[in-house]
Amino acid sequence: MVFVPGADSQRIGAYDSTVNGAGGRYVKELLRTGRAVAIANYQGTFDRNDIPKNGENARRDWIIQLTKDVSRVVDYLETRDDIDLTKLSYFGSSMGAFMGIAPLTMEKRFEAGVLLVGGAVAWDAKNEVDPTALAPFQTTPVLMINGEFDNVFPLETSSRPLFELMGAEDKTMELYPSSHSVDIRLWVPLVDKWLSDRFGAP
């Protein structure tokens, strides 16, 4: 599994696996399911956060570079004898879920994707890389997990529209009565079962 964190990764500097923020706790819990989880210092996260992010050109460049970084992680995993790329999945949380539409669409080595508390936003990115423009071309099986009362990606105006835009025939949306933070004790077993149904138990 390749993990891309949310926007809180822009506030903590270098990634520290002992820190629960910026996806740290999520990575730990996913590891406990028996899966290998890779996380990297992607463009626009951790201590690579000092980049322009406003304006359509800046956001285009950011999405392109983050997608390239994700593909480099996959390149590395491909060199390892202990990783089975036929079971490779993408996991994006919040910002990583919204921006994850690009790597899920362009990186054909992903066999599945999990998007946690993501959605569509009115973003002035160049249309060719805007996640909402790419979503119809996203055909990788995907599981979206969202909170019914999310105030960052509201259900009816953001997360459900993104789900409906995605071109994947095999797509599932699971909703929980929560805000932008779905209880980890609920979604980890769901993700574990969803991936195990596709790839077998780890």
Tab-separated table of C-alpha atoms in Angstrom:
chain	number	residue	atom	x	y	z
A	1	MET	CA	0.000	0.000	0.000
A	2	VAL	CA	1.211	3.490	-0.879
A	3	PHE	CA	-0.012	6.044	1.671
A	4	VAL	CA	-0.463	9.773	0.968
A	5	PRO	CA	-1.399	11.905	4.006
A	6	GLY	CA	-3.650	14.899	4.478
A	7	ALA	CA	-2.865	18.589	4.760
A	8	ASP	CA	-1.710	18.222	8.362
A	9	SER	CA	1.508	16.823	6.863
A	10	GLN	CA	2.293	20.391	5.783
A	11	ARG	CA	2.591	21.545	9.374
A	12	ILE	CA	4.964	19.131	11.085
A	13	GLY	CA	8.231	19.226	9.128
A	14	ALA	CA	10.022	15.939	8.505
A	15	TYR	CA	7.986	12.739	8.737
A	16	ASP	CA	8.329	10.995	12.082
A	17	SER	CA	6.837	7.518	12.428
A	18	THR	CA	6.441	8.055	16.179
A	19	VAL	CA	4.089	11.013	15.653
A	20	ASN	CA	0.389	10.191	15.458
A	21	GLY	CA	-0.435	13.244	13.332
A	22	ALA	CA	-0.038	13.533	9.549
A	23	GLY	CA	-1.189	9.961	9.029
A	24	GLY	CA	1.264	8.443	11.500
A	25	ARG	CA	-1.437	6.662	13.484
A	26	TYR	CA	-3.183	5.573	10.300
A	27	VAL	CA	0.017	4.003	8.982
A	28	LYS	CA	0.558	2.147	12.271
A	29	GLU	CA	-2.969	0.733	12.280
A	30	LEU	CA	-2.758	-0.305	8.625
A	31	LEU	CA	0.537	-2.051	9.337
A	32	ARG	CA	-1.195	-4.007	12.096
A	33	THR	CA	-3.485	-5.563	9.475
A	34	GLY	CA	-0.399	-7.323	8.114
A	35	ARG	CA	0.098	-5.162	5.045
A	36	ALA	CA	3.234	-3.363	3.930
A	37	VAL	CA	2.677	0.404	3.895
A	38	ALA	CA	4.977	2.861	2.102
A	39	ILE	CA	4.941	6.590	2.834
A	40	ALA	CA	7.281	9.139	1.272
A	41	ASN	CA	8.241	12.793	1.471
A	42	TYR	CA	5.932	13.834	-1.364
A	43	GLN	CA	6.004	17.256	-2.970
A	44	GLY	CA	3.913	19.642	-0.883
A	45	THR	CA	4.111	17.542	2.295
A	46	PHE	CA	6.374	17.335	5.341
A	47	ASP	CA	9.628	19.243	4.785
A	48	ARG	CA	8.963	19.596	1.036
A	49	ASN	CA	6.081	21.908	1.782
A	50	ASP	CA	7.749	25.191	0.823
A	51	ILE	CA	6.301	25.392	-2.687
A	52	PRO	CA	3.774	27.700	-4.401
A	53	LYS	CA	0.261	26.260	-4.050
A	54	ASN	CA	-1.981	29.102	-5.202
A	55	GLY	CA	-3.008	29.682	-8.798
A	56	GLU	CA	-3.807	27.191	-11.525
A	57	ASN	CA	-0.220	26.792	-12.762
A	58	ALA	CA	1.170	26.208	-9.268
A	59	ARG	CA	-1.510	23.650	-8.478
A	60	ARG	CA	-1.007	21.911	-11.811
A	61	ASP	CA	2.713	21.593	-11.088
A	62	TRP	CA	2.031	20.371	-7.552
A	63	ILE	CA	-0.350	17.610	-8.658
A	64	ILE	CA	2.019	16.507	-11.423
A	65	GLN	CA	5.009	16.355	-9.075
A	66	LEU	CA	3.087	14.547	-6.334
A	67	THR	CA	1.894	12.006	-8.892
A	68	LYS	CA	5.473	11.511	-10.088
A	69	ASP	CA	6.579	11.034	-6.483
A	70	VAL	CA	3.916	8.378	-5.962
A	71	SER	CA	5.097	6.587	-9.109
A	72	ARG	CA	8.689	6.706	-7.826
A	73	VAL	CA	7.525	4.954	-4.667
A	74	VAL	CA	5.935	2.265	-6.847
A	75	ASP	CA	9.183	2.013	-8.847
A	76	TYR	CA	11.040	1.365	-5.601
A	77	LEU	CA	8.521	-1.212	-4.395
A	78	GLU	CA	8.916	-2.984	-7.725
A	79	THR	CA	12.587	-3.644	-6.897
A	80	ARG	CA	11.762	-5.486	-3.670
A	81	ASP	CA	11.338	-9.242	-3.593
A	82	ASP	CA	9.053	-9.035	-0.554
A	83	ILE	CA	6.413	-6.866	-2.255
A	84	ASP	CA	3.696	-8.312	-4.511
A	85	LEU	CA	2.712	-5.558	-6.929
A	86	THR	CA	-0.325	-7.533	-8.096
A	87	LYS	CA	-1.843	-6.500	-4.745
A	88	LEU	CA	-0.764	-2.866	-4.823
A	89	SER	CA	-3.208	-0.308	-3.449
A	90	TYR	CA	-3.264	3.447	-2.985
A	91	PHE	CA	-4.450	5.003	0.277
A	92	GLY	CA	-5.125	8.730	0.462
A	93	SER	CA	-6.395	10.604	3.495
A	94	SER	CA	-8.236	13.941	3.116
A	95	MET	CA	-5.940	15.981	0.822
A	96	GLY	CA	-4.300	12.691	-0.167
A	97	ALA	CA	-7.742	11.353	-1.100
A	98	PHE	CA	-8.734	14.368	-3.196
A	99	MET	CA	-5.359	14.620	-4.934
A	100	GLY	CA	-5.167	10.824	-5.151
A	101	ILE	CA	-7.473	10.845	-8.160
A	102	ALA	CA	-4.456	11.824	-10.303
A	103	PRO	CA	-2.103	8.961	-9.324
A	104	LEU	CA	-4.994	6.481	-9.337
A	105	THR	CA	-5.835	7.537	-12.887
A	106	MET	CA	-2.298	7.766	-14.259
A	107	GLU	CA	-0.381	5.070	-12.363
A	108	LYS	CA	-1.645	1.842	-13.901
A	109	ARG	CA	0.182	-0.407	-11.425
A	110	PHE	CA	-2.387	0.318	-8.718
A	111	GLU	CA	-4.907	-2.493	-8.406
A	112	ALA	CA	-7.148	-0.728	-5.872
A	113	GLY	CA	-7.588	2.610	-4.142
A	114	VAL	CA	-8.900	3.719	-0.758
A	115	LEU	CA	-9.944	7.364	-0.363
A	116	LEU	CA	-10.577	8.404	3.241
A	117	VAL	CA	-12.595	11.607	3.866
A	118	GLY	CA	-11.925	13.100	0.449
A	119	GLY	CA	-14.139	14.973	-1.971
A	120	ALA	CA	-14.345	17.438	-4.825
A	121	VAL	CA	-13.467	21.091	-4.298
A	122	ALA	CA	-13.662	24.210	-6.445
A	123	TRP	CA	-9.965	24.305	-7.247
A	124	ASP	CA	-8.328	26.577	-9.795
A	125	ALA	CA	-5.965	23.901	-11.071
A	126	LYS	CA	-5.372	23.478	-14.785
A	127	ASN	CA	-8.225	21.362	-16.101
A	128	GLU	CA	-5.932	18.644	-17.449
A	129	VAL	CA	-4.893	17.645	-13.920
A	130	ASP	CA	-7.836	18.879	-11.845
A	131	PRO	CA	-9.007	15.838	-9.850
A	132	THR	CA	-12.651	16.461	-10.747
A	133	ALA	CA	-11.749	16.534	-14.448
A	134	LEU	CA	-9.696	13.337	-14.122
A	135	ALA	CA	-12.285	11.436	-12.064
A	136	PRO	CA	-14.282	10.094	-15.054
A	137	PHE	CA	-11.076	8.454	-16.327
A	138	GLN	CA	-10.335	6.804	-12.967
A	139	THR	CA	-11.182	3.130	-13.509
A	140	THR	CA	-9.263	1.447	-10.670
A	141	PRO	CA	-11.535	-0.248	-8.089
A	142	VAL	CA	-12.026	2.231	-5.278
A	143	LEU	CA	-13.418	2.431	-1.757
A	144	MET	CA	-14.458	5.878	-0.525
A	145	ILE	CA	-14.999	6.400	3.200
A	146	ASN	CA	-16.685	9.590	4.325
A	147	GLY	CA	-18.409	11.258	7.239
A	148	GLU	CA	-22.022	12.291	6.766
A	149	PHE	CA	-21.369	15.573	8.572
A	150	ASP	CA	-17.957	16.407	7.115
A	151	ASN	CA	-17.474	20.181	7.080
A	152	VAL	CA	-14.319	20.039	4.923
A	153	PHE	CA	-15.707	17.857	2.124
A	154	PRO	CA	-19.502	18.065	2.663
A	155	LEU	CA	-21.330	14.917	1.627
A	156	GLU	CA	-23.859	16.286	-0.855
A	157	THR	CA	-21.742	19.030	-2.420
A	158	SER	CA	-18.271	17.460	-2.368
A	159	SER	CA	-17.679	13.806	-1.499
A	160	ARG	CA	-20.723	12.248	-3.179
A	161	PRO	CA	-20.231	14.279	-6.395
A	162	LEU	CA	-16.608	13.083	-6.599
A	163	PHE	CA	-17.734	9.490	-6.060
A	164	GLU	CA	-20.336	9.811	-8.804
A	165	LEU	CA	-17.813	11.380	-11.186
A	166	MET	CA	-15.357	8.486	-10.909
A	167	GLY	CA	-15.408	6.187	-13.900
A	168	ALA	CA	-14.627	2.982	-12.002
A	169	GLU	CA	-17.325	0.340	-12.364
A	170	ASP	CA	-16.159	-1.259	-9.121
A	171	LYS	CA	-16.607	1.523	-6.591
A	172	THR	CA	-18.053	1.606	-3.097
A	173	MET	CA	-18.893	4.480	-0.769
A	174	GLU	CA	-19.210	3.866	2.966
A	175	LEU	CA	-20.653	6.587	5.177
A	176	TYR	CA	-20.375	7.070	8.915
A	177	PRO	CA	-22.216	9.512	11.219
A	178	SER	CA	-19.122	11.624	11.795
A	179	SER	CA	-17.429	14.832	10.741
A	180	HIS	CA	-14.101	14.995	8.863
A	181	SER	CA	-12.561	12.439	11.221
A	182	VAL	CA	-14.067	8.960	10.888
A	183	ASP	CA	-13.336	6.715	13.875
A	184	ILE	CA	-10.225	4.686	13.048
A	185	ARG	CA	-11.731	1.675	14.851
A	186	LEU	CA	-14.468	1.629	12.213
A	187	TRP	CA	-12.623	2.199	8.966
A	188	VAL	CA	-9.516	0.044	9.509
A	189	PRO	CA	-11.544	-3.230	9.683
A	190	LEU	CA	-13.551	-2.059	6.660
A	191	VAL	CA	-10.407	-1.392	4.610
A	192	ASP	CA	-8.888	-4.690	5.754
A	193	LYS	CA	-11.957	-6.652	4.620
A	194	TRP	CA	-12.321	-4.741	1.352
A	195	LEU	CA	-8.696	-5.386	0.395
A	196	SER	CA	-8.799	-9.000	1.608
A	197	ASP	CA	-11.872	-9.661	-0.539
A	198	ARG	CA	-9.815	-8.580	-3.567
A	199	PHE	CA	-6.345	-9.837	-2.806
A	200	GLY	CA	-6.781	-12.445	-0.098
A	201	ALA	CA	-5.683	-12.064	3.493
A	202	PRO	CA	-2.203	-10.532	3.932
